[in-house]
XYZ file of C-alpha atoms in Angstrom:
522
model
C -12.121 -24.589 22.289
C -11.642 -20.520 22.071
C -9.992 -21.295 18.571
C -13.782 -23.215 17.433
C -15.807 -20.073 19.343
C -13.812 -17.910 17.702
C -14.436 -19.539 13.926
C -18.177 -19.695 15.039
C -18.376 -16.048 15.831
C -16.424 -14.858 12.239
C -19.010 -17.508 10.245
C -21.221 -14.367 10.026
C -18.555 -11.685 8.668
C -16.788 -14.309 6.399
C -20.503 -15.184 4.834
C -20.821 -11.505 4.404
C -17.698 -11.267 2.918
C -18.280 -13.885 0.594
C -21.885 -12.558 -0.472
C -20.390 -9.405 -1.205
C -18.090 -10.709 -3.482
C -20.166 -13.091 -5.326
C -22.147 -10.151 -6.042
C -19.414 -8.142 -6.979
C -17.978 -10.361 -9.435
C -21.418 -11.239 -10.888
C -22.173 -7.845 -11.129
C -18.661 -7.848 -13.839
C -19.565 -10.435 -15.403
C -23.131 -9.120 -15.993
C -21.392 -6.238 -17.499
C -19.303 -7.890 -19.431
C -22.076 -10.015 -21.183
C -24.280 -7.015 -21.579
C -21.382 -4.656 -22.701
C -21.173 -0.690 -22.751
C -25.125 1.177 -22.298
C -23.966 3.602 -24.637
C -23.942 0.427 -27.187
C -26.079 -2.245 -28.688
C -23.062 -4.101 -29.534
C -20.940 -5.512 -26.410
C -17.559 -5.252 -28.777
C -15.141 -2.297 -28.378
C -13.101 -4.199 -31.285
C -14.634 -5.764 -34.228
C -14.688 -5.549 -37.937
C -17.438 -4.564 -40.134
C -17.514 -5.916 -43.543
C -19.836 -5.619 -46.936
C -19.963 -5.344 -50.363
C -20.461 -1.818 -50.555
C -17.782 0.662 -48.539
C -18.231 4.242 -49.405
C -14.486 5.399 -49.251
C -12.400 8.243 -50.706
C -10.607 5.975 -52.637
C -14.441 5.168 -54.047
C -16.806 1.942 -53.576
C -15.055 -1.017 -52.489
C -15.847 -4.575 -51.109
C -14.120 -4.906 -48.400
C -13.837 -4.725 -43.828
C -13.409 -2.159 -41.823
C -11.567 -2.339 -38.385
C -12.808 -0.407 -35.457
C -11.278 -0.043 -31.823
C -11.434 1.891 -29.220
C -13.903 4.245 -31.332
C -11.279 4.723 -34.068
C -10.968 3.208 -37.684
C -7.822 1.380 -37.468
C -7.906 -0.682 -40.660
C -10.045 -0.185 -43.834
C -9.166 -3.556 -46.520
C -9.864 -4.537 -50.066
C -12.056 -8.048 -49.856
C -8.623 -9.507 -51.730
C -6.919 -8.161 -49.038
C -9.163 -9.887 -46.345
C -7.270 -13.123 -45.866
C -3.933 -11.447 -44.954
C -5.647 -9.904 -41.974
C -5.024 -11.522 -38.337
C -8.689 -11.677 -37.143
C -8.650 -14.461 -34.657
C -10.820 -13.667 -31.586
C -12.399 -10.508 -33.069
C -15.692 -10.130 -33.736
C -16.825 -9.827 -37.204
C -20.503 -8.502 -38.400
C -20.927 -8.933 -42.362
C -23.741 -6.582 -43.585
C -23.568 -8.552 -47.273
C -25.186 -5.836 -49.669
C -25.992 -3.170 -47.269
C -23.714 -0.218 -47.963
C -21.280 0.917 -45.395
C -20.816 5.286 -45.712
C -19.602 7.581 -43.640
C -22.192 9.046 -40.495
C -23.674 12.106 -41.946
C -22.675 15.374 -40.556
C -25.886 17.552 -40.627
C -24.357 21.425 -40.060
C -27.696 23.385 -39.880
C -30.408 22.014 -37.291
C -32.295 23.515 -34.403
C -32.691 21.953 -31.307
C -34.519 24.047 -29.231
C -32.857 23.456 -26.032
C -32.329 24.980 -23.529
C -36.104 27.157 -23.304
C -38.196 25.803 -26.118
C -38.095 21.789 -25.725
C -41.614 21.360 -26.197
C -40.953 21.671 -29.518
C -38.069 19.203 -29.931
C -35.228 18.874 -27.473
C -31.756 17.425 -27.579
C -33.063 13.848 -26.529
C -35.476 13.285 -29.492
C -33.830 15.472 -31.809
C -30.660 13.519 -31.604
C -32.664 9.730 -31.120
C -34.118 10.684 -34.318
C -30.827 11.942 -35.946
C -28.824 8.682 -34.904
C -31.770 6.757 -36.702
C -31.516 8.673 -39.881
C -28.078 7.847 -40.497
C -26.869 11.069 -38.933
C -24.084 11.420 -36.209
C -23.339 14.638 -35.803
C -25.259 17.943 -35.559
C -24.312 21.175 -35.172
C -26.959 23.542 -33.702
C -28.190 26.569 -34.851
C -27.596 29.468 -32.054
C -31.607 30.351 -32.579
C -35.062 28.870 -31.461
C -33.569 27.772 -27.713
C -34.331 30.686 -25.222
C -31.626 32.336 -24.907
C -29.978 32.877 -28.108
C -26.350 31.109 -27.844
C -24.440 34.356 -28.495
C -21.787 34.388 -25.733
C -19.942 32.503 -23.757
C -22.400 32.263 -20.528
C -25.016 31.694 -23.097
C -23.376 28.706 -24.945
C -22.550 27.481 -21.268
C -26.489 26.822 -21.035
C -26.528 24.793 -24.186
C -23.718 22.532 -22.936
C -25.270 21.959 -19.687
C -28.830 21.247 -21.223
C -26.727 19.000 -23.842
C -24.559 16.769 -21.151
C -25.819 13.164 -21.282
C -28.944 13.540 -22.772
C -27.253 13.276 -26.814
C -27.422 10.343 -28.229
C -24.660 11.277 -31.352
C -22.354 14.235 -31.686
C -22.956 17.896 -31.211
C -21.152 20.655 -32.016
C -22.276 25.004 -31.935
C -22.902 27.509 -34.076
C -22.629 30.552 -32.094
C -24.264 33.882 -32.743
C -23.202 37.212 -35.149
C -25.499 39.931 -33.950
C -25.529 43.140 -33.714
C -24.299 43.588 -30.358
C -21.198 41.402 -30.492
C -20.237 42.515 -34.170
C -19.081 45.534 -33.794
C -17.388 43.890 -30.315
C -14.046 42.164 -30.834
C -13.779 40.839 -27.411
C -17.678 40.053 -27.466
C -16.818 38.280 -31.001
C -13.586 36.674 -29.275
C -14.638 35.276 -26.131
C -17.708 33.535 -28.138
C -15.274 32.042 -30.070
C -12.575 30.987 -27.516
C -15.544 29.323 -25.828
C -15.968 26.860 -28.519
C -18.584 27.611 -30.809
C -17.296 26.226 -34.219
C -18.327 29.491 -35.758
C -20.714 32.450 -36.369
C -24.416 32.517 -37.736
C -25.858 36.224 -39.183
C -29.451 37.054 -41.004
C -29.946 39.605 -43.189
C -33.395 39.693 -42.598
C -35.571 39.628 -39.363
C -35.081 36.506 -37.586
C -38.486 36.369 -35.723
C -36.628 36.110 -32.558
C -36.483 39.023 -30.131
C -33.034 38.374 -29.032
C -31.454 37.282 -32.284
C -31.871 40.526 -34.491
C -30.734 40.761 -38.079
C -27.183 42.017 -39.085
C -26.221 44.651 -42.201
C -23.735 44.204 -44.305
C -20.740 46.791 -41.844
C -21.659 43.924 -39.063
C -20.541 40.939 -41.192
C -17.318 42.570 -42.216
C -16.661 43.174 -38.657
C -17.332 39.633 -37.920
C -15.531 38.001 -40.709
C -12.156 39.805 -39.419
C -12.372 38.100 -36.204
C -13.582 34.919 -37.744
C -10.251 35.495 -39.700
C -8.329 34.739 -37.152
C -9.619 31.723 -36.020
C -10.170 30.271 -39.657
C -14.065 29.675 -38.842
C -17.296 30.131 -41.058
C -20.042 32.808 -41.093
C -22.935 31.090 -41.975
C -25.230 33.171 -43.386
C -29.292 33.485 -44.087
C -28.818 35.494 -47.419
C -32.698 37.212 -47.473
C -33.247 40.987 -47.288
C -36.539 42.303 -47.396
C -38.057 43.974 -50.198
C -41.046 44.999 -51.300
C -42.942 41.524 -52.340
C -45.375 41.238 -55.030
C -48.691 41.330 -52.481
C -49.314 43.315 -48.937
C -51.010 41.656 -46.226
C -54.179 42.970 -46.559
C -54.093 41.997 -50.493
C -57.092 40.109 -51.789
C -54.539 36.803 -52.862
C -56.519 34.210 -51.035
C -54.264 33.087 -48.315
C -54.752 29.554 -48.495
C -52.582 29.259 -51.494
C -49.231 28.299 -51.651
C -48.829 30.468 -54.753
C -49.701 33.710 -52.173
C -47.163 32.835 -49.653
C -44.107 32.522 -52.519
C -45.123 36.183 -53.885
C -44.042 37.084 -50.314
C -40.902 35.729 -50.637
C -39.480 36.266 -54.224
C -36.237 35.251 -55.361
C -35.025 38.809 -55.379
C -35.044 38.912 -52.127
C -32.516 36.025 -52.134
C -30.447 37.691 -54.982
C -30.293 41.601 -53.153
C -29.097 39.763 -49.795
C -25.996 37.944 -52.002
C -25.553 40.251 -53.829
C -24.680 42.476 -50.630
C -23.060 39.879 -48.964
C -20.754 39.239 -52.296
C -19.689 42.812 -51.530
C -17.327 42.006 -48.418
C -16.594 38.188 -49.406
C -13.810 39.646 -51.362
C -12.136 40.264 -48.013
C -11.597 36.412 -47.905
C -9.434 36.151 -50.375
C -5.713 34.609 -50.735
C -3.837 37.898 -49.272
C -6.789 40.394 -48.347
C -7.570 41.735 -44.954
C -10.002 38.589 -43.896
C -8.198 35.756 -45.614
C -8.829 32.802 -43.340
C -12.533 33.608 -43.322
C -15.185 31.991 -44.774
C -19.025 32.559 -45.559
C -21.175 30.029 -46.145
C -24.720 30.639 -47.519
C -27.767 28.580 -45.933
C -30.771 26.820 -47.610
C -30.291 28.242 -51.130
C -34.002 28.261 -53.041
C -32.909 30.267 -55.670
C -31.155 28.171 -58.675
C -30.827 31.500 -61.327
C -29.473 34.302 -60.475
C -28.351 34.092 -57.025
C -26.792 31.069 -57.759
C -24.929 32.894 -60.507
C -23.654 35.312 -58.586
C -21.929 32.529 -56.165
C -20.572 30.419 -59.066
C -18.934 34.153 -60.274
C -17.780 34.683 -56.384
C -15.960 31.575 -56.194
C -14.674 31.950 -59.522
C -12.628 35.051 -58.061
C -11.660 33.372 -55.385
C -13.522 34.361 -52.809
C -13.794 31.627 -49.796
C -17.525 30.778 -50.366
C -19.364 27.798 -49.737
C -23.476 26.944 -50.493
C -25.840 24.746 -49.430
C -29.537 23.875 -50.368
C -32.156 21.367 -48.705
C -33.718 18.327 -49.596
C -37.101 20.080 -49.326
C -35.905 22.227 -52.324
C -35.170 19.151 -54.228
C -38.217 17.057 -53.505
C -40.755 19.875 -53.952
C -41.970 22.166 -55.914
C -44.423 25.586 -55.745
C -46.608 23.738 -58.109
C -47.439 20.598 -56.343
C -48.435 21.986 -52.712
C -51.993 21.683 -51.710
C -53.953 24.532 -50.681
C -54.096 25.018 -47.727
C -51.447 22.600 -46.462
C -48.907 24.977 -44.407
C -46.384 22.304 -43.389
C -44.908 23.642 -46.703
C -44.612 26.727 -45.390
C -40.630 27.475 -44.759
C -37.913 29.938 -45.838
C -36.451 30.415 -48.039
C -39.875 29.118 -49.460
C -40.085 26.284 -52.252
C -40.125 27.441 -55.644
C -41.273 26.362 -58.877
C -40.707 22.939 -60.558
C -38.062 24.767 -63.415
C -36.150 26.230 -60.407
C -36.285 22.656 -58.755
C -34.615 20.886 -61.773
C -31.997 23.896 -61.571
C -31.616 23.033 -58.181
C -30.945 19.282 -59.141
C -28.288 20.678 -62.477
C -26.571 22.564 -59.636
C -25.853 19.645 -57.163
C -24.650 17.436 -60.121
C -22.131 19.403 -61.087
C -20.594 20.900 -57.723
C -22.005 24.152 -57.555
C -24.172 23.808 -54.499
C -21.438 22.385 -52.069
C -23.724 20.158 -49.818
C -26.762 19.493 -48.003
C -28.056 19.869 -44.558
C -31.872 18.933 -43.277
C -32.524 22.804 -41.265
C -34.555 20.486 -39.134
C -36.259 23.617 -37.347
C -39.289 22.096 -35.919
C -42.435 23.733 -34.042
C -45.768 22.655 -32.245
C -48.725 21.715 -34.817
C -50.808 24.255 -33.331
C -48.833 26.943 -34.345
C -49.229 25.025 -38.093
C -52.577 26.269 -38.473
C -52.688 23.119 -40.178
C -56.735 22.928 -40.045
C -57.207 27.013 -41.007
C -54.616 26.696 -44.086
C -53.529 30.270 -44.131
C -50.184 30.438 -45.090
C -49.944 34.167 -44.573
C -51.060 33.466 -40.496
C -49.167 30.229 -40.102
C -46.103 29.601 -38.062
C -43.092 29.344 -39.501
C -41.360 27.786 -37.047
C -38.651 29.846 -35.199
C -41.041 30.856 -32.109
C -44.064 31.577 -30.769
C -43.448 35.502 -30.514
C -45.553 38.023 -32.478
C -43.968 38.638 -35.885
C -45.150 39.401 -39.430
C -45.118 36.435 -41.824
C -42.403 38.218 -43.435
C -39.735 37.720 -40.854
C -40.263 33.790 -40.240
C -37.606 31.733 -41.035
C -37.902 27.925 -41.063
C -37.260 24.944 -42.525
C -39.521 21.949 -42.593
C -37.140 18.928 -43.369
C -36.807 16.275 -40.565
C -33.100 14.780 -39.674
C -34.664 11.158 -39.647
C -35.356 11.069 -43.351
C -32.973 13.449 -45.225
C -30.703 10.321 -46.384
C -34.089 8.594 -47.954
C -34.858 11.616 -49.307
C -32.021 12.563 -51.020
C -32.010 9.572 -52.312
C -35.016 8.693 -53.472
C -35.250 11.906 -55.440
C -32.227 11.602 -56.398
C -31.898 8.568 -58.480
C -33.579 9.775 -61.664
C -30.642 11.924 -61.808
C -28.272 9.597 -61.403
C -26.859 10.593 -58.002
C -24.166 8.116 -56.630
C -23.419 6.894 -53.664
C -20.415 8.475 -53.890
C -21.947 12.264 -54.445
C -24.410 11.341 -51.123
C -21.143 10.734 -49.009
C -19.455 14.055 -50.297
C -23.023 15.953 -49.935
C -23.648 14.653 -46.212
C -20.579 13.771 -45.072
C -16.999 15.006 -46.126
C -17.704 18.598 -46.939
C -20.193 19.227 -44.182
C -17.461 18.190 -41.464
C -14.810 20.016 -43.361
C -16.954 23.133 -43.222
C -17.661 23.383 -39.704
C -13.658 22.103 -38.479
C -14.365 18.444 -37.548
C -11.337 16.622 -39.581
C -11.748 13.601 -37.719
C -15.311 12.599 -39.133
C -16.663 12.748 -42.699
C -15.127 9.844 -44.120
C -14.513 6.195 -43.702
C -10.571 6.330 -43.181
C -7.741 5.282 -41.073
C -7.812 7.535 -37.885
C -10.873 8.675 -38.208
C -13.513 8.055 -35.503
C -15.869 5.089 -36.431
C -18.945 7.303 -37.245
C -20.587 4.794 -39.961
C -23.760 4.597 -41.127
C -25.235 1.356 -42.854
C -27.918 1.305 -44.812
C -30.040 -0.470 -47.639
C -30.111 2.187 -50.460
C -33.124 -0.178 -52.509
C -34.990 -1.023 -49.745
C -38.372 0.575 -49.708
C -40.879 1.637 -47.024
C -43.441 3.649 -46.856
C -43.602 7.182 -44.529
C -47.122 6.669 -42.716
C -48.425 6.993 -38.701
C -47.254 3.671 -38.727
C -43.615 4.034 -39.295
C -41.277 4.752 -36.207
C -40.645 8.151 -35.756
C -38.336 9.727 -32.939
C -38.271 13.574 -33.685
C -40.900 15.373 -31.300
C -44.132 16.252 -34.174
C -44.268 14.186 -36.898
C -47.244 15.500 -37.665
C -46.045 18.807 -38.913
C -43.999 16.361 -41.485
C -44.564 17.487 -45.671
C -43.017 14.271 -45.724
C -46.010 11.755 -44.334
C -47.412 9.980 -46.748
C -44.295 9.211 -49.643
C -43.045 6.258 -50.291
C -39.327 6.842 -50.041
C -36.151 4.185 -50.732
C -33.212 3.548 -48.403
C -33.768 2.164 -45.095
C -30.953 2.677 -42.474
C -30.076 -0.618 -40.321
C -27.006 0.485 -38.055
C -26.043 3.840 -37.194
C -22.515 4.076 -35.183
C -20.715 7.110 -33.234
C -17.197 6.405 -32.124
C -17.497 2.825 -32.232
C -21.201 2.479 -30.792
C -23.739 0.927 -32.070
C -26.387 3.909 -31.014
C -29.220 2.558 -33.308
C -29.603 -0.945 -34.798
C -32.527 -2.873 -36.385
C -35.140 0.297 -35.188
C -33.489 0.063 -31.766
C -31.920 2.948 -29.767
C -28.563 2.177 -27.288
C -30.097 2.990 -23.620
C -27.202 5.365 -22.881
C -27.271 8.947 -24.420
C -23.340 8.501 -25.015
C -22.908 11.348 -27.869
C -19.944 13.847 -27.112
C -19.896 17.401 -27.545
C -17.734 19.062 -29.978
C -15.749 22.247 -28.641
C -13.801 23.862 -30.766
C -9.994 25.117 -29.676
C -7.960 27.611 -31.171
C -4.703 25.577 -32.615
C-alpha cells in the first residue's frame, strides 16, 4: 500500500522527467534535420561536383571534397569512380563553374561610427552574394580611424557575429605612428594584416596624408613582419582648372581636369624613390608596397613595369570601374561617377584592359567605399560639390577619395567587360582570388586545393540578368550604383566560406558565421 502511494506521488516528477526529455531529444533531432544556422546546407561533409573546376592545375571536370570546412579531395571526373562516396552527400552543379571565393583586399565598411552608410552586416550579405568571401577593410571611413591597437579593438568588437564571410584589417600608416616604431609595432602585433598610407589628403580628419620620409619609416617595420604598404599613389598638383573657374561643373570632363594623371605619375614616381629599399638584400627587404586603384595606364604604369623590372617588391591593382568606363561616356551631371582616382578616357581604358592581359596590373579589388545619396548631389549634378564618399566632413573636392564599385557585382562585371578581350576563367581566378590572398598573408584561401578552406564560389558565367530596382540588392544604397541599369553576364548561385553554404539560390544562411582574420607574427 505505501509502495502504490509512493508510485502515485512520483507519477508527477517521472512525467516531468519524461517531458523534459522528449523535448530534449526533439529539440536534437530538430537540429539535426535543420543543420548548422551559419549554413543553408545541413552537410558538414559532402562533395561538390561540375564540369567546370577552376584549379591551379587549370579547368577540369571533376568533385571536390569538403569537411569540416577544409578541401580534403579535389578529382579528375575519370578519377570519380575510384572514390569511396557511400553515405556522403553529393550536389552536382552540371555546367555551373566551380572557382575559388574571391578575396576582395580594398573595401570600406564603415563600421564602427559611420554605419548609416553601409555596415559590416550588409556590406558582407552583399559580398557573400557576389561571389566574394573575404574582405579586408580599409582602416578609413569608420569613426575612428583603425590606426592602433585600441582602435582596431573597436573594429573587432563591431565585427563579432554580425559577418556573414571573412574579414581581415588593414591598419593605418599615418603620420603619428610612422615615425613611431613601437606605435608601428604594436599595430602590427595586434593583427592588422598590414599598413595603408595616402599621399594626398584623405578627407578624413583623423587619417592625414603621409610624405615620402613617413613611408620609409613604415616600410622598415613592415620589413620585419613581411607585410604590405598599400598605398593611394596621388599628390596634389596644380590641376588644369581652380574652383572658381568658369568649366561648368556639371561635366564630367571638369571634374577629370581636377584630377590629371600627373598627379598619379608625381605620387609614383616619389614612392618609386624608397621601393628600392625592398629589394633582395637592401635595408627593407621583406617589405612590400602595393599601389591602389591605378587609373593611369601610360606613364605611371611605366614607371611600375620599370620598378619591378629592378626588382623592387611592387604589386598594382586597378578597378573594374576603370575597365567598364570611360571619361567619354558619363552623363552630365550624373556624379555617381564621381571617384578617385577618377575614370579616364576610353584610349586609357583599352590600356587599362592591354595591361591586365598581360600581367602588369597584378589584380583587382571592388574599393567598395560607399556613402548616403544625399551627399551624391545626385539631383544638382555638380561634380565639383559632390561627395566623394569618404565622409561627411568639410573638405575641398580635391582631397576626396572614393571609389564607386559595389562588392555584389564586381565578378559580373569583370566579366562581362571582359569577354571581348578574351579574359578566361582562369585570369578571373588569379585576378580575384590567388594573388589578392597572397598579397594580404591569407595562404589558406585563394585557390581550390587540398588543405585549403572550402571558400568556393559557383556561378553561371553565360547567364544573363539585367541590373534594375528590381534585382536583389544587399549593400546599404544601391541607388548611388553607376552600375543600375546594364545588363551584365554571370549570375552567382552558391557562395561558400569554410564549408557553409552562406548564400544559395538568392538566399542568405540566418547565422552571420564569417571569422575574422588576425594576423600573427610566425
Amino acid at each position: 500500500m505505501e509502495r502504490s502511494l509512493l508510485l502515485w506521488r512520483l507519477l508527477p516528477l517521472l512525467a516531468l522527467i519524461a517531458s523534459f526529455l522528449f523535448v530534449f531529444f526533439a529539440s536534437r533531432s530538430f537540429q539535426a534535420t535543420q543543420g548548422n544556422k551559419c549554413s543553408l546546407l545541413p552537410h558538414d561533409h559532402y562533395w561538390l561536383s561540375s564540369k567546370r573546376i577552376v584549379t591551379p592545375d587549370g579547368l577540369i571536370s571533376g568533385s571536390v571534397e569538403v569537411d569540416g570546412g577544409i578541401i580534403v579531395s579535389v578529382v579528375k571526373e575519370a578519377d570519380w569512380d575510384k572514390k569511396q562516396r557511400s553515405r556522403v552527400k553529393v550536389i552536382d552543379f552540371g555546367e555551373a563553374v566551380l572557382m575559388p571565393g574571391l578575396v576582395d583586399v580594398h573595401a570600406h565598411l564603415d563600421d564602427p561610427g559611420r554605419s548609416e552608410w553601409e555596415g559590416f552586416p550588409s556590406g558582407t550579405k552583399a559580398a557573400a552574394a557576389g561571389g566574394i568571401t573575404t574582405l579586408v577593410d580599409m582602416p578609413l571611413n569608420s569613426c575612428p580611424s583603425t590606426v592602433s591597437p585600441e582602435t582596431l579593438k573597436l573594429k573587432i568588437e563591431a565585427a563579432e557575429k554580425r559577418i556573414h564571410v571573412d574579414v581581415g584589417f588593414w591598419g593605418g600608416l599615418v603620420p603619428d605612428n610612422a615615425l613611431n616604431s613601437s606605435a608601428l609595432t604594436s599595430l602590427l602585433d595586434a593583427g592588422v594584416l598590414g599598413l595603408k598610407s595616402f599621399m594626398c589628403p584623405s578627407g578624413i580628419n583623423d587619417f592625414p596624408m603621409t610624405n615620402i620620409t613617413h613611408i620609409k619609416e613604415g616600410l622598415s617595420v613592415l620589413a620585419k613582419y613581411r607585410r604590405p604598404l598599400l598605398v593611394h599613389a596621388e599628390v596634389e598638383i596644380d590641376s588644369e582648372i581652380e574652383d572658381s573657374s568658369d568649366n561648368d561643373p556639371r561635366s564630367y570632363l571638369t571634374y577629370l581636369k581636377t584630377r590629371p594623371t600627373s598627379w598619379e605619375e608625381g605620387a609614383i614616381r616619389n614612392l618609386l624613390s624608397v621601393t628600392e629599399d625592398t629589394r633582395i638584400g637592401a635595408s627593407a627587404e621583406g617589405a612590400h608596397v602595393h599601389i591602389v586603384h591605378l587609373s593611369d595606364a601610360t606613364s605611371s604604369l611605366d614607371l611600375i613595369k620599370e620598378a619591378k623590372g629592378k626588382g623592387d617588391s611592387v604589386t598594382v591593382e586597378t578597378c573594374p570601374h576603370y575597365l567598364a568606363f570611360s571619361a567619354e561616356e558619363i552623363p552630365e551631371g550624373d556624379t555617381r561617377f564621381k571617384c578617385s582616382p577618377p575614370i579616364r578616357d576610353a584610349a586609357n581604358r583599352e590600356k587599362l584592359w592591354e595591361a591586365m592581359m598581360e600581367g602588369d596590373i597584378d589584380m583587382l579589388s571592388s574599393d567598395h567605399s560607399p556613402t548616403k545619396p544625399e551627399l551624391k548631389l545626385l539631383s544638382d549634378g555638380n561634380f565639383l560639390k559632390a561627395w566623394g564618399g569618404v565622409s561627411s566632413l568639410q573638405v575641398r573636392y580635391k582631397s576626396l577619395t572614393v571609389s564607386m564599385c559595389q562588392v555584389q557585382f564586381v565578378l559580373p562585371v569583370t566579366w562581362s567587360y571582359g569577354k571581348k578581350y578574351g579574359v578566361t576563367l582562369e585570369q578571373i581566378a588569379s585576378w580575384w582570388s590567388d594573388r589578392p590572398s597572397k598579397l594580404a598573408g591569407l595562404h589558406s584561401k585563394g585557390a581550390i586545393v587540398v588543405g585549403k578552406h572550402a571558400d568556393i564560389v559557383v556561378w553561371e558565367p553565360e547567364v544573363e540578368f539585367d541590373l534594375d530596382e528590381e534585382h536583389p540588392i544587399h549593400f546599404k544604397h544601391p541607388s548611388i550604383s553607376a552600375f543600375l541599369g546594364r545588363r551584365l553576364s554571370g549570375k552567382v548561385v552558391s557562395t561558400f566560406v569554410r564549408g557553409n553554404l552562406v548564400f544559395g539560390e538568392g538566399k542568405h544562411a540566418s547565422d552571420a558565421c564569417g571569422s575574422l582574420l588576425l594576423a600573427s607574427r610566425d
